[in-house]
Coordinates of C-alpha atoms and ligand atoms in Angstrom, one line a residue:
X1 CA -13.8 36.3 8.9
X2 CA -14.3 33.1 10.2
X3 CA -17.7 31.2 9.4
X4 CA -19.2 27.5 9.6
X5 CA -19.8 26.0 6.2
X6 CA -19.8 22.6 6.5
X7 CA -20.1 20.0 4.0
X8 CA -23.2 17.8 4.0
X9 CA -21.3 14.9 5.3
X10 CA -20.4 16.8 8.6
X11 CA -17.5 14.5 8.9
X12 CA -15.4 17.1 9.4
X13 CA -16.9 20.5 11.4
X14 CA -15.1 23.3 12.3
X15 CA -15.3 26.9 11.8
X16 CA -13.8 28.0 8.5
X17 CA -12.3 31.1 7.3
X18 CA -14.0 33.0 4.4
X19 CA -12.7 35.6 2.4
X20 CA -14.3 38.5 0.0
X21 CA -13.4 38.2 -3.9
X22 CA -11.5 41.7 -4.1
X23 CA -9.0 39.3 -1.8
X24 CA -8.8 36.5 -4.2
X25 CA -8.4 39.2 -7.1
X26 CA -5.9 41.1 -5.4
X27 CA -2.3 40.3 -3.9
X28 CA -3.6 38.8 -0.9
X29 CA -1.4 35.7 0.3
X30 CA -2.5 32.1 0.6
X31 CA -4.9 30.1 -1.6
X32 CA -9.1 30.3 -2.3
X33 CA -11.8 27.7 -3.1
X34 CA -15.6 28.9 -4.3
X35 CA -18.0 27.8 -1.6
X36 CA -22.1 27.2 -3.0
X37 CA -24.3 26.1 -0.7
X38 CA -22.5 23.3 0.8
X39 CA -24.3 20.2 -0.6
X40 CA -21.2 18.7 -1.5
X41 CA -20.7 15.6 1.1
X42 CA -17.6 15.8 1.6
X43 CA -14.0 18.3 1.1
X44 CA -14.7 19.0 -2.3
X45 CA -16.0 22.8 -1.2
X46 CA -13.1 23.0 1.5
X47 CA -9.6 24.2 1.7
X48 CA -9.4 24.2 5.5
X49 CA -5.0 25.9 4.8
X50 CA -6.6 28.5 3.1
X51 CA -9.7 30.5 2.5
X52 CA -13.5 30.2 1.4
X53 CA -15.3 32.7 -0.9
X54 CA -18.8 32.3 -0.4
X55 CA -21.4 32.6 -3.7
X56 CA -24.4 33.1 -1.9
X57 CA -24.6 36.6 -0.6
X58 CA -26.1 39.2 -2.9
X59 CA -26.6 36.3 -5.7
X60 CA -29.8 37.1 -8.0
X61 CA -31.3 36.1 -11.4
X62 CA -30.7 39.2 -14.0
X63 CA -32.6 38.2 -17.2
X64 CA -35.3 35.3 -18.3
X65 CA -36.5 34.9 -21.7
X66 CA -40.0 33.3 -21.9
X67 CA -39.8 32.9 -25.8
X68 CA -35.9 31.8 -26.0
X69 CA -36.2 30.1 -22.2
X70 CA -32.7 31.2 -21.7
X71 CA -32.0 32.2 -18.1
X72 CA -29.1 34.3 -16.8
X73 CA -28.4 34.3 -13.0
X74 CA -25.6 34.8 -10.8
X75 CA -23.5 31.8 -9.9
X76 CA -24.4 31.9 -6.5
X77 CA -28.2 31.7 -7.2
X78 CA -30.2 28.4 -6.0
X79 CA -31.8 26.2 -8.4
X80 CA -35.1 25.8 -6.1
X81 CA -34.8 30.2 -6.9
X82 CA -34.6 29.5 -10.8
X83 CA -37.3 26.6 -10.4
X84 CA -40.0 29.2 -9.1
X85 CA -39.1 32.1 -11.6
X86 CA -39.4 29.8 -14.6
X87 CA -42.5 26.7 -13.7
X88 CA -45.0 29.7 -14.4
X89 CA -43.8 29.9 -17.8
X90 CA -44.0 26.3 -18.3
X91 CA -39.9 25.9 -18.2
X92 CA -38.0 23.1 -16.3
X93 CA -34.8 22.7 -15.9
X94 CA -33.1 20.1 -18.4
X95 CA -31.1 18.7 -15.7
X96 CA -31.9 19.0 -11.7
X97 CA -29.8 16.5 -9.2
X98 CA -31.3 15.0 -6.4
X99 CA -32.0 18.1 -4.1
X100 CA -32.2 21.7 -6.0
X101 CA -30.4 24.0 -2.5
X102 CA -28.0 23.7 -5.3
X103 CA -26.1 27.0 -6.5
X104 CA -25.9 28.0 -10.1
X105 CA -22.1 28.0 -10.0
X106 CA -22.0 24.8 -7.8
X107 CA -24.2 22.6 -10.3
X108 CA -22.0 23.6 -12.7
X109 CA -18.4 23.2 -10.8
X110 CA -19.6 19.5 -10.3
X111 CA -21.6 18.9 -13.8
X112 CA -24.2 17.4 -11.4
X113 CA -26.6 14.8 -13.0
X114 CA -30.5 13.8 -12.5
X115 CA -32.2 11.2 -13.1
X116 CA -32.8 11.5 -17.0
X117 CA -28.8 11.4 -17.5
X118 CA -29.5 8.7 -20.1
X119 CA -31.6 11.4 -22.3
X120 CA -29.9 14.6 -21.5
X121 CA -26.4 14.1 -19.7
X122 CA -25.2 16.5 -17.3
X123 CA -25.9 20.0 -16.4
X124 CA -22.9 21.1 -18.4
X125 CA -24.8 20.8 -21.6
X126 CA -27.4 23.3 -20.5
X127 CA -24.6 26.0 -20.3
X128 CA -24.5 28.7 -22.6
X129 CA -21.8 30.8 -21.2
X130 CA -20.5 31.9 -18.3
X131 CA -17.9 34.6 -17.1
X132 CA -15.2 33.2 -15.3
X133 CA -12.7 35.2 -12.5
X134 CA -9.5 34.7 -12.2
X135 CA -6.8 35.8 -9.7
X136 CA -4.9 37.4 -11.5
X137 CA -8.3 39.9 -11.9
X138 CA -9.0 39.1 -15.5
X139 CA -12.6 38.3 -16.5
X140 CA -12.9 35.7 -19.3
X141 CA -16.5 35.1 -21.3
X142 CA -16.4 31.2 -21.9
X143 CA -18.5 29.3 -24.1
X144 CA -18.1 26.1 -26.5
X145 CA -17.4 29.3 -29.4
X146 CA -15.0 31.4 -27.0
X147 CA -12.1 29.8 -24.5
X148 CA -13.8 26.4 -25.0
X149 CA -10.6 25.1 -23.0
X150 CA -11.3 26.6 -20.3
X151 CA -15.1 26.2 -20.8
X152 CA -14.5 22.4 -20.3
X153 CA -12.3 22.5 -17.6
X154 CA -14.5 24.4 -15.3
X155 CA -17.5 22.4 -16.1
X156 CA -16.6 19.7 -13.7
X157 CA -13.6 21.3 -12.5
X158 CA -14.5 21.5 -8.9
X159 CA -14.0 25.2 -8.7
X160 CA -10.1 25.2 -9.4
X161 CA -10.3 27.4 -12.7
X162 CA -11.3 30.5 -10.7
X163 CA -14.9 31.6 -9.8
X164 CA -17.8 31.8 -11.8
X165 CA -19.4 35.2 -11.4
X166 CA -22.8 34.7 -13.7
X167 CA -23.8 32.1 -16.2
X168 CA -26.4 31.4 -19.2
X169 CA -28.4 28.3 -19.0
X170 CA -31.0 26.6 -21.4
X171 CA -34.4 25.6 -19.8
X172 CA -36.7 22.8 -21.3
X173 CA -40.1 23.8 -22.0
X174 CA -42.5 21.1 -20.0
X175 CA -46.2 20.6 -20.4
X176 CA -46.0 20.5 -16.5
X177 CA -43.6 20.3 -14.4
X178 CA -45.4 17.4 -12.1
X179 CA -44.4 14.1 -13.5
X180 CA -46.5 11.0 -14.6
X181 CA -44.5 8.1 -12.6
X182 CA -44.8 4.5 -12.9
X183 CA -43.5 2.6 -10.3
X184 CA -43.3 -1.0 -9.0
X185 CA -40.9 -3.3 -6.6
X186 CA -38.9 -5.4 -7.8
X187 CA -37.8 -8.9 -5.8
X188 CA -34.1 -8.9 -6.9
X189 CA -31.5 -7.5 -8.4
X190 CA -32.2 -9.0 -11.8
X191 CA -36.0 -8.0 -11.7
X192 CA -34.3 -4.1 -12.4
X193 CA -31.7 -5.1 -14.7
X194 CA -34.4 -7.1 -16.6
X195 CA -36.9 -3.9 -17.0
X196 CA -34.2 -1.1 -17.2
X197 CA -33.7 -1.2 -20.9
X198 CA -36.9 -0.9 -21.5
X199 CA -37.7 1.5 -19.3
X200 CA -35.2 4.2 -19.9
X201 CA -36.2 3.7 -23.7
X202 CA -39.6 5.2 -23.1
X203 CA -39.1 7.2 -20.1
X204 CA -37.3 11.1 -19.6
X205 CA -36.6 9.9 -16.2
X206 CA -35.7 7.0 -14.2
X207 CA -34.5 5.9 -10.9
X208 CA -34.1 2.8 -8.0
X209 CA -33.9 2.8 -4.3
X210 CA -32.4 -0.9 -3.1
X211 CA -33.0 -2.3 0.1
X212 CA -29.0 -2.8 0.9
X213 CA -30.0 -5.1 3.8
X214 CA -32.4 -7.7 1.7
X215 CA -29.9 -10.8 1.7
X216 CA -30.3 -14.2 -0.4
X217 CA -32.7 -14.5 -3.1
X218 CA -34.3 -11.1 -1.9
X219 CA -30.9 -9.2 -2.5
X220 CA -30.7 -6.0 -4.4
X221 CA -34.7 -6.2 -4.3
X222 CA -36.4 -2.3 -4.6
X223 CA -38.7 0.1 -6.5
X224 CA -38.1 1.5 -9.9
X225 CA -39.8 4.9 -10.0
X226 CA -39.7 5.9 -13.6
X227 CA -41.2 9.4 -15.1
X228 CA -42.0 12.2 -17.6
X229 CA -43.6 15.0 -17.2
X230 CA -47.0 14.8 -17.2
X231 CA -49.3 16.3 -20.4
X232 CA -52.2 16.9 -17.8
X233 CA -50.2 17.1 -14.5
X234 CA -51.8 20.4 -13.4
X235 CA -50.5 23.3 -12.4
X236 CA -46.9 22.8 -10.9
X237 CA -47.2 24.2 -7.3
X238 CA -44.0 25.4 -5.4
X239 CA -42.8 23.2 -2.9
X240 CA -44.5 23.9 0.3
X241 CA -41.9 25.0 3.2
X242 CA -40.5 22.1 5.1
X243 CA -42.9 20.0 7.2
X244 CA -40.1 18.3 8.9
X245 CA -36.6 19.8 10.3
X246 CA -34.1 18.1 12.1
X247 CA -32.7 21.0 14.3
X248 CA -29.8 19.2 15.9
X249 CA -27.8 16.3 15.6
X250 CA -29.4 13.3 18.3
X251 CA -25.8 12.0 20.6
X252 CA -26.0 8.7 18.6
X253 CA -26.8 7.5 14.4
X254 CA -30.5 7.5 14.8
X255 CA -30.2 5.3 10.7
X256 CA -28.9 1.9 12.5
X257 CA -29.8 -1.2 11.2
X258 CA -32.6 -2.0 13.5
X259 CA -34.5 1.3 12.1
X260 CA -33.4 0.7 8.7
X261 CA -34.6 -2.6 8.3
X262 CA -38.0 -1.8 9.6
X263 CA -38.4 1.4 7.3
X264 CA -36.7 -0.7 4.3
X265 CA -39.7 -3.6 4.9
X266 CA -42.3 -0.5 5.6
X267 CA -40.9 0.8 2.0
X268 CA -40.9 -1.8 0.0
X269 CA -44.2 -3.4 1.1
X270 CA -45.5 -0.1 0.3
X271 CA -44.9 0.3 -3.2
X272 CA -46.8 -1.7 -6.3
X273 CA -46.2 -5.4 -7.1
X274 CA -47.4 -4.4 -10.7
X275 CA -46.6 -1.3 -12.4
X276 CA -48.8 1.9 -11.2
X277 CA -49.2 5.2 -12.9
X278 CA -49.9 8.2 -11.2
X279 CA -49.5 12.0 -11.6
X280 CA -47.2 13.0 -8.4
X281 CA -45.9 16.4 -7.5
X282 CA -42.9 17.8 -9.3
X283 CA -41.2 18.1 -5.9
X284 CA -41.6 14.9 -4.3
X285 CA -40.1 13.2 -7.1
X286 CA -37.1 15.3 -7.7
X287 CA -36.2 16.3 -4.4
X288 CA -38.2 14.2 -1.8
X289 CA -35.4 14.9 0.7
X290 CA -35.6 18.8 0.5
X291 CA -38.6 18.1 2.3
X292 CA -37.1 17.4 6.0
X293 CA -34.5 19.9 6.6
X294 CA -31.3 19.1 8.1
X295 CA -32.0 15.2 7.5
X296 CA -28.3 15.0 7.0
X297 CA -28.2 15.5 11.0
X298 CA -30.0 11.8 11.7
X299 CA -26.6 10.3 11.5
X300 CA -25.7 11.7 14.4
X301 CA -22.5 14.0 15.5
X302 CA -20.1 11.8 13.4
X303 CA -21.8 12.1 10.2
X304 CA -22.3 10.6 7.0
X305 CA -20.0 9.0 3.9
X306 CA -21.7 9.0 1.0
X307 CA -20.3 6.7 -1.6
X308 CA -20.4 6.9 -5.3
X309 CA -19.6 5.0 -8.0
X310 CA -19.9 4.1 -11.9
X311 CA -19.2 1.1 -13.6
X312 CA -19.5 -0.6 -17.2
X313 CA -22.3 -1.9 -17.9
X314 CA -21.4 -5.2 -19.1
X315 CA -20.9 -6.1 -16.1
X316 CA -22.9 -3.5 -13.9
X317 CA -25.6 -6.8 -12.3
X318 CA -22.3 -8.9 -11.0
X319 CA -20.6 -5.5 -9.7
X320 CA -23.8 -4.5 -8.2
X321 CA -24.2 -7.7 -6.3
X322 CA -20.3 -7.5 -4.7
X323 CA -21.0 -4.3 -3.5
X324 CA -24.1 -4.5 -1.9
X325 CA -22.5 -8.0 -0.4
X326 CA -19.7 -6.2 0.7
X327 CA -21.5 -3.9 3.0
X328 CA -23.2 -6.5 4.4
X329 CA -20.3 -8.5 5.4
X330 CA -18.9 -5.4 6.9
X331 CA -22.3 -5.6 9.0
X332 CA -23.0 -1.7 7.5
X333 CA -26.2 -0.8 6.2
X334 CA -27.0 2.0 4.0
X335 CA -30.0 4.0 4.6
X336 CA -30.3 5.6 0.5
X337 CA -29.0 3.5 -1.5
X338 CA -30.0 4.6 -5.0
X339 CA -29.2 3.0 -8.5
X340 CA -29.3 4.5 -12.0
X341 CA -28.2 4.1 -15.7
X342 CA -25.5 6.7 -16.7
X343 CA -26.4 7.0 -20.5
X344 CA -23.7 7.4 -23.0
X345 CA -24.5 11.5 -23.7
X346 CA -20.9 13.3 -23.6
X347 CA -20.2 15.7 -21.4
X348 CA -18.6 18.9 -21.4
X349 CA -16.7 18.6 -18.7
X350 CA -13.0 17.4 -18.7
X351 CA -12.9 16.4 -15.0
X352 CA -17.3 15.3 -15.2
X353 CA -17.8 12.3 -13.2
X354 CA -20.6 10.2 -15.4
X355 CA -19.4 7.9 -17.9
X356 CA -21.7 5.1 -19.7
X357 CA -22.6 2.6 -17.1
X358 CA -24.7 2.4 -13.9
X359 CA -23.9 4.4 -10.9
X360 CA -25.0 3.3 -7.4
X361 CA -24.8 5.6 -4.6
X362 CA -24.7 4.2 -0.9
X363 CA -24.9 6.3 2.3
X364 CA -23.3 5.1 5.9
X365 CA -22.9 6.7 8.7
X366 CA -19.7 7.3 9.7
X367 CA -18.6 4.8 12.5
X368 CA -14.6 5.4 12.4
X369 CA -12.1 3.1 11.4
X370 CA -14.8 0.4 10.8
X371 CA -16.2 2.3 8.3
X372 CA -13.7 3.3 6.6
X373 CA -12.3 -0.3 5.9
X374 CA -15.3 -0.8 4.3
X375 CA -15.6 1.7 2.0
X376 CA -11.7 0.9 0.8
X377 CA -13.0 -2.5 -0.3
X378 CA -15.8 -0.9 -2.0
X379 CA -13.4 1.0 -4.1
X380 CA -11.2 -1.8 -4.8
X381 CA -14.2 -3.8 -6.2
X382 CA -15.2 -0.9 -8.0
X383 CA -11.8 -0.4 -9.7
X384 CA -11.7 -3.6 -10.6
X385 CA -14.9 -3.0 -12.4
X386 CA -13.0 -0.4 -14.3
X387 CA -15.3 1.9 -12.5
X388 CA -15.2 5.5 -11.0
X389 CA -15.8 7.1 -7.7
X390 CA -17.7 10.5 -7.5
X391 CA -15.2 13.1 -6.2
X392 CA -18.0 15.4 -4.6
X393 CA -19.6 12.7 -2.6
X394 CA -16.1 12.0 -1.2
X395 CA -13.8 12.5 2.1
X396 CA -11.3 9.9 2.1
X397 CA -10.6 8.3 -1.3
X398 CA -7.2 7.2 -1.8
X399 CA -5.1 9.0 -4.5
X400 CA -4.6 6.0 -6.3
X401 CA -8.4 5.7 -6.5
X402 CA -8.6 8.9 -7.8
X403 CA -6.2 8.3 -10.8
X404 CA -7.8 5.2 -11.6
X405 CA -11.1 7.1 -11.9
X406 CA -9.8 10.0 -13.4
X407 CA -6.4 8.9 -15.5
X408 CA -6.2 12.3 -17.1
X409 CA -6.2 14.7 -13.8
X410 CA -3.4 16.2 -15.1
X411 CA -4.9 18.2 -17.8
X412 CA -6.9 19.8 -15.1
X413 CA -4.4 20.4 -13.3
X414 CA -2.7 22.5 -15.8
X415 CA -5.8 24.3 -16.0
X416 CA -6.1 25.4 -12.3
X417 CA -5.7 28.7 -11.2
X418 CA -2.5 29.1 -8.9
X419 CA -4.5 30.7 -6.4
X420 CA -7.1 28.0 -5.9
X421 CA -7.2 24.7 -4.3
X422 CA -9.7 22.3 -2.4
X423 CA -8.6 19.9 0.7
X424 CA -10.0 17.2 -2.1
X425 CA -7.5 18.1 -4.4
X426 CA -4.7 18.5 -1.6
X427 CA -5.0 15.0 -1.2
X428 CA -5.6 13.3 -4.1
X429 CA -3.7 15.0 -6.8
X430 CA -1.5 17.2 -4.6
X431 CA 0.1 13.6 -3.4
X432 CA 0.2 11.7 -6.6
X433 CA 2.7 14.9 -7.7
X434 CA 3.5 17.2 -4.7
X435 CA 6.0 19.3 -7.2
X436 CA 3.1 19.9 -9.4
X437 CA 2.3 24.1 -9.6
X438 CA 2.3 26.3 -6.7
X439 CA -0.4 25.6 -4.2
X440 CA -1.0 29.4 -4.0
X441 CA 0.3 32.7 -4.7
X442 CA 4.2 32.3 -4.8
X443 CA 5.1 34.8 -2.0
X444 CA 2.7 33.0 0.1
X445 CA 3.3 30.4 3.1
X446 CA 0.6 27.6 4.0
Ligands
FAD1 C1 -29.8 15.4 -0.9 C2 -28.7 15.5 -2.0 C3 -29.0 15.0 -3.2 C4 -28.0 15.1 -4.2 N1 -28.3 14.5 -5.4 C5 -27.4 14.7 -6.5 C6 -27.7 14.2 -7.7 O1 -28.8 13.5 -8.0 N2 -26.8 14.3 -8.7 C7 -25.6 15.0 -8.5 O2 -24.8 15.2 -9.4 N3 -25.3 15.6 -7.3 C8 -26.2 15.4 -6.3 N4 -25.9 15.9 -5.0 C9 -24.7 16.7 -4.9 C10 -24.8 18.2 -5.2 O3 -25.7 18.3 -6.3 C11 -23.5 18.7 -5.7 O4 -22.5 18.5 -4.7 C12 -23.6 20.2 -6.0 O5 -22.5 20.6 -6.8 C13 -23.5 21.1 -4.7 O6 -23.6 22.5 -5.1 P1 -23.4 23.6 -4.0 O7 -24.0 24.9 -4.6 O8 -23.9 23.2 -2.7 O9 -21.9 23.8 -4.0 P2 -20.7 23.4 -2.9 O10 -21.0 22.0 -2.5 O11 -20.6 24.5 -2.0 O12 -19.5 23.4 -3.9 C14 -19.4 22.4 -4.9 C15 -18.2 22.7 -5.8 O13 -18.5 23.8 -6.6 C16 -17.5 24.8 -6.5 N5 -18.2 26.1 -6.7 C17 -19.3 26.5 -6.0 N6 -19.6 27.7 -6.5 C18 -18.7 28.1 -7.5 C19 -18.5 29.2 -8.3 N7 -19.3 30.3 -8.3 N8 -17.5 29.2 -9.2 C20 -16.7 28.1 -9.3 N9 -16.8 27.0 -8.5 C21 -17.8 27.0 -7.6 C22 -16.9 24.6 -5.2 O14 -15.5 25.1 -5.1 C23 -16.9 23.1 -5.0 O15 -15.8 22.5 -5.7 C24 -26.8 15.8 -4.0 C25 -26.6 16.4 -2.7 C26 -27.5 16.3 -1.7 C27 -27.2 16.9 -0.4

């Protein structure tokens, strides 16, 4: 079977074999990778010398308790599916990234994080349990009570410990799920560092878009968009169905700097000079994006890099600065660039990508070698930072930029199923020790 399941990058596209779990559980050759719903941006969810096993199909929700709000779903289930079946009971989830076409199983895989990481950390810590496949065909129950090893591997663990068939979540009861924001623009960079310790103090949520392009005195400028959810926000509709779909890819990167700069003005111009409260719909704040489909396609046939990172916080304004400079001096503009605190709530997760700090998260399309440069000299001012890059926003970090962000890969390593293996782990960890365990099942050839 060969399908298209691209990454949301769409850096690289090509059709991609797929193969059914009774062939990862049986004595069929080669290696396997669990494939969500794609919203990873880059190879993370691919293993192009080997096969796919796709989560969606057939995926449903099989129990929700309205008095304990504890959810149980299969892996391959969307989070937008488990958002309508709980709102009418006044449940939210206690963590939802940036965009819930999100599986179950791929939510966890990554220990995504929203925008209230500083209250509640990642989605790991809303798992109960979860049953976990292996290819040798044995079914383990893990919790933080039963195989917690393996429990913290896979949260975070990119899908190499085997597949998660169903899991257990905790919901957060919500007086609604629309959320009271308070927003305002900032002139500079130092106008959010200023307010965000005050701010994340008294809010559940929190988050910053930046102009990337203001330069000078204006640089780093933005709106802080802060939240909770509302006591007397109403009831909490369901999204309506897209308004706006991008159906193909335009020849060229329609998000150039001549239409950025224009919408960035437009944008920040738009929002309050003082703070303004407001009730505004549940969607539009978590997932404004989910609202155009196929905006990913705007970047035209080359795609998008979506860049990542985390850094300390002592010196997150001075790090901050250097990288929004540096894309400027490379002449590439960014057309989300989002900030946020990382709070210092452990995770689960062995491999989980937050750490205490601020994480800012840049987007470019992808214009070759040119671009590429770039983002190497973002990552060597972020690991000079001591900082981190996010492995499922990434396609090209180097390995050495991996170990830096992730000094104790090893352990995972030892964790991973023989059977599984993701082009992102080919070559980051793969190269840093080619003679590590066998890339698949041993009679099998790559
Ligand atoms: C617009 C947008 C906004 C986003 N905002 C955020 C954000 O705010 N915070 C954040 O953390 N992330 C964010 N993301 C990234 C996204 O949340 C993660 O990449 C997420 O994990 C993707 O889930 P998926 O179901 O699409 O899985 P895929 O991308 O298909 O796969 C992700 C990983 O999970 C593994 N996997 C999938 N299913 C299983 C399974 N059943 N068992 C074991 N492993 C499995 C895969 O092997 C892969 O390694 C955003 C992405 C987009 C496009």
């Amino acid at each position: 079977m060969s399908v298209r399941f691209d990454s949301w990058g769409r850096v690289s596209r090509k059709p991609r074999a797929a193969a059914d779990v009774a062939d990862f559980r049986g004595t069929a050759p080669g290696s396997f990778l669990p494939f969500g719903n794609g919203r990873s941006y880059g190879d993370s969810c691919h293993n192009d010398q080997g096969r796919l096993l796709p989560m969606r199909p057939g995926a449903a929700i099989s129990a929700f308790d309205p008095d304990t709000g504890l959810l149980t779903a299969d892996a391959g289930v969307l989070l937008s599916e488990i958002l309508a079946t709980v709102m009418p009971y006044g449940y939210f989830l206690e963590v939802t990234p940036g965009t819930a076409q999100v599986t179950l199983g791929g939510a966890i895989a990554n220990d995504v994080h929203g925008k209230n990481h500083h209250r509640r950390g990642t989605f790991g810590r809303s798992v109960v349990m979860f049953s976990l496949l292996g290819s040798d065909g044995v079914r383990k129950s893990c919790s933080p009570q039963s195989n917690a090893q393996l429990f913290n591997a896979t949260i975070g663990g990119m899908g190499l410990t085997g597949i998660i068939e169903q899991a257990t979540i905790r919901l957060m009861r919500v007086p609604s799920a629309n959320v009271r924001q308070t927003a305002f623009r900032f002139s500079g960079i130092d106008g959010y560092f200023d307010a965000i310790d005050a701010i994340d103090a008294s809010h559940e949520y929190s988050v910053a878009w930046i102009d990337q392009l203001a330069r000078g005195g204006k640089l780093g400028r933005g709106v802080l968009m802060a939240g909770d959810h509302a006591e007397d926000g109403g009831p909490a509709r369901p999204p309506s169905a897209p308004r706006l779909s991008v159906p193909f890819s335009p020849p060229l990167n329609l998000l150039n700097r001549l239409t950025l700069t224009a919408f960035n003005e437009m944008y920040y111009r738009r929002a309050p000079a003082q703070p303004l409260t407001g009730i505004v719909p549940w969607s539009s704040y978590f997932h404004p994006l989910d609202a155009i489909t196929g905006w990913n396609r705007l970047y035209g046939p080359r795609g998008l890099f979506q860049h990542q990172s985390v850094y300390p916080s002592q010196n997150a304004r001075e790090t901050t600065v250097a990288l929004i400079e540096c894309a400027q001096r490379h002449g590439a503009s960014s057309f989300l660039t989002v900030l946020k605190r990382f709070g210092d709530v452990p995770s689960p997760g062995l491999m989980s990508f937050p750490r205490p700090g601020f994480t800012l998260t840049l987007d470019f399309a992808n214009s070759g070698e040119r671009t590429l440069k770039m983002l190497d000299a973002l990552d060597e001012i972020v690991m000079a930072a001591g900082g981190a890059l996010n492995p499922y926003k990434d396609q090209r970090m180097s390995a050495a930029m991996f170990e830096a962000s992730f000094p104790h890969w090893r352990q995972m390593e030892a964790m991973r199923d023989p059977a599984v293996l993701s082009d992102f782990w080919r070559r980051t960890a793969m190269v840093l020790e080619p003679a590590q365990r066998g890339a698949n099942r041993p009679s099998a050839a790559e």
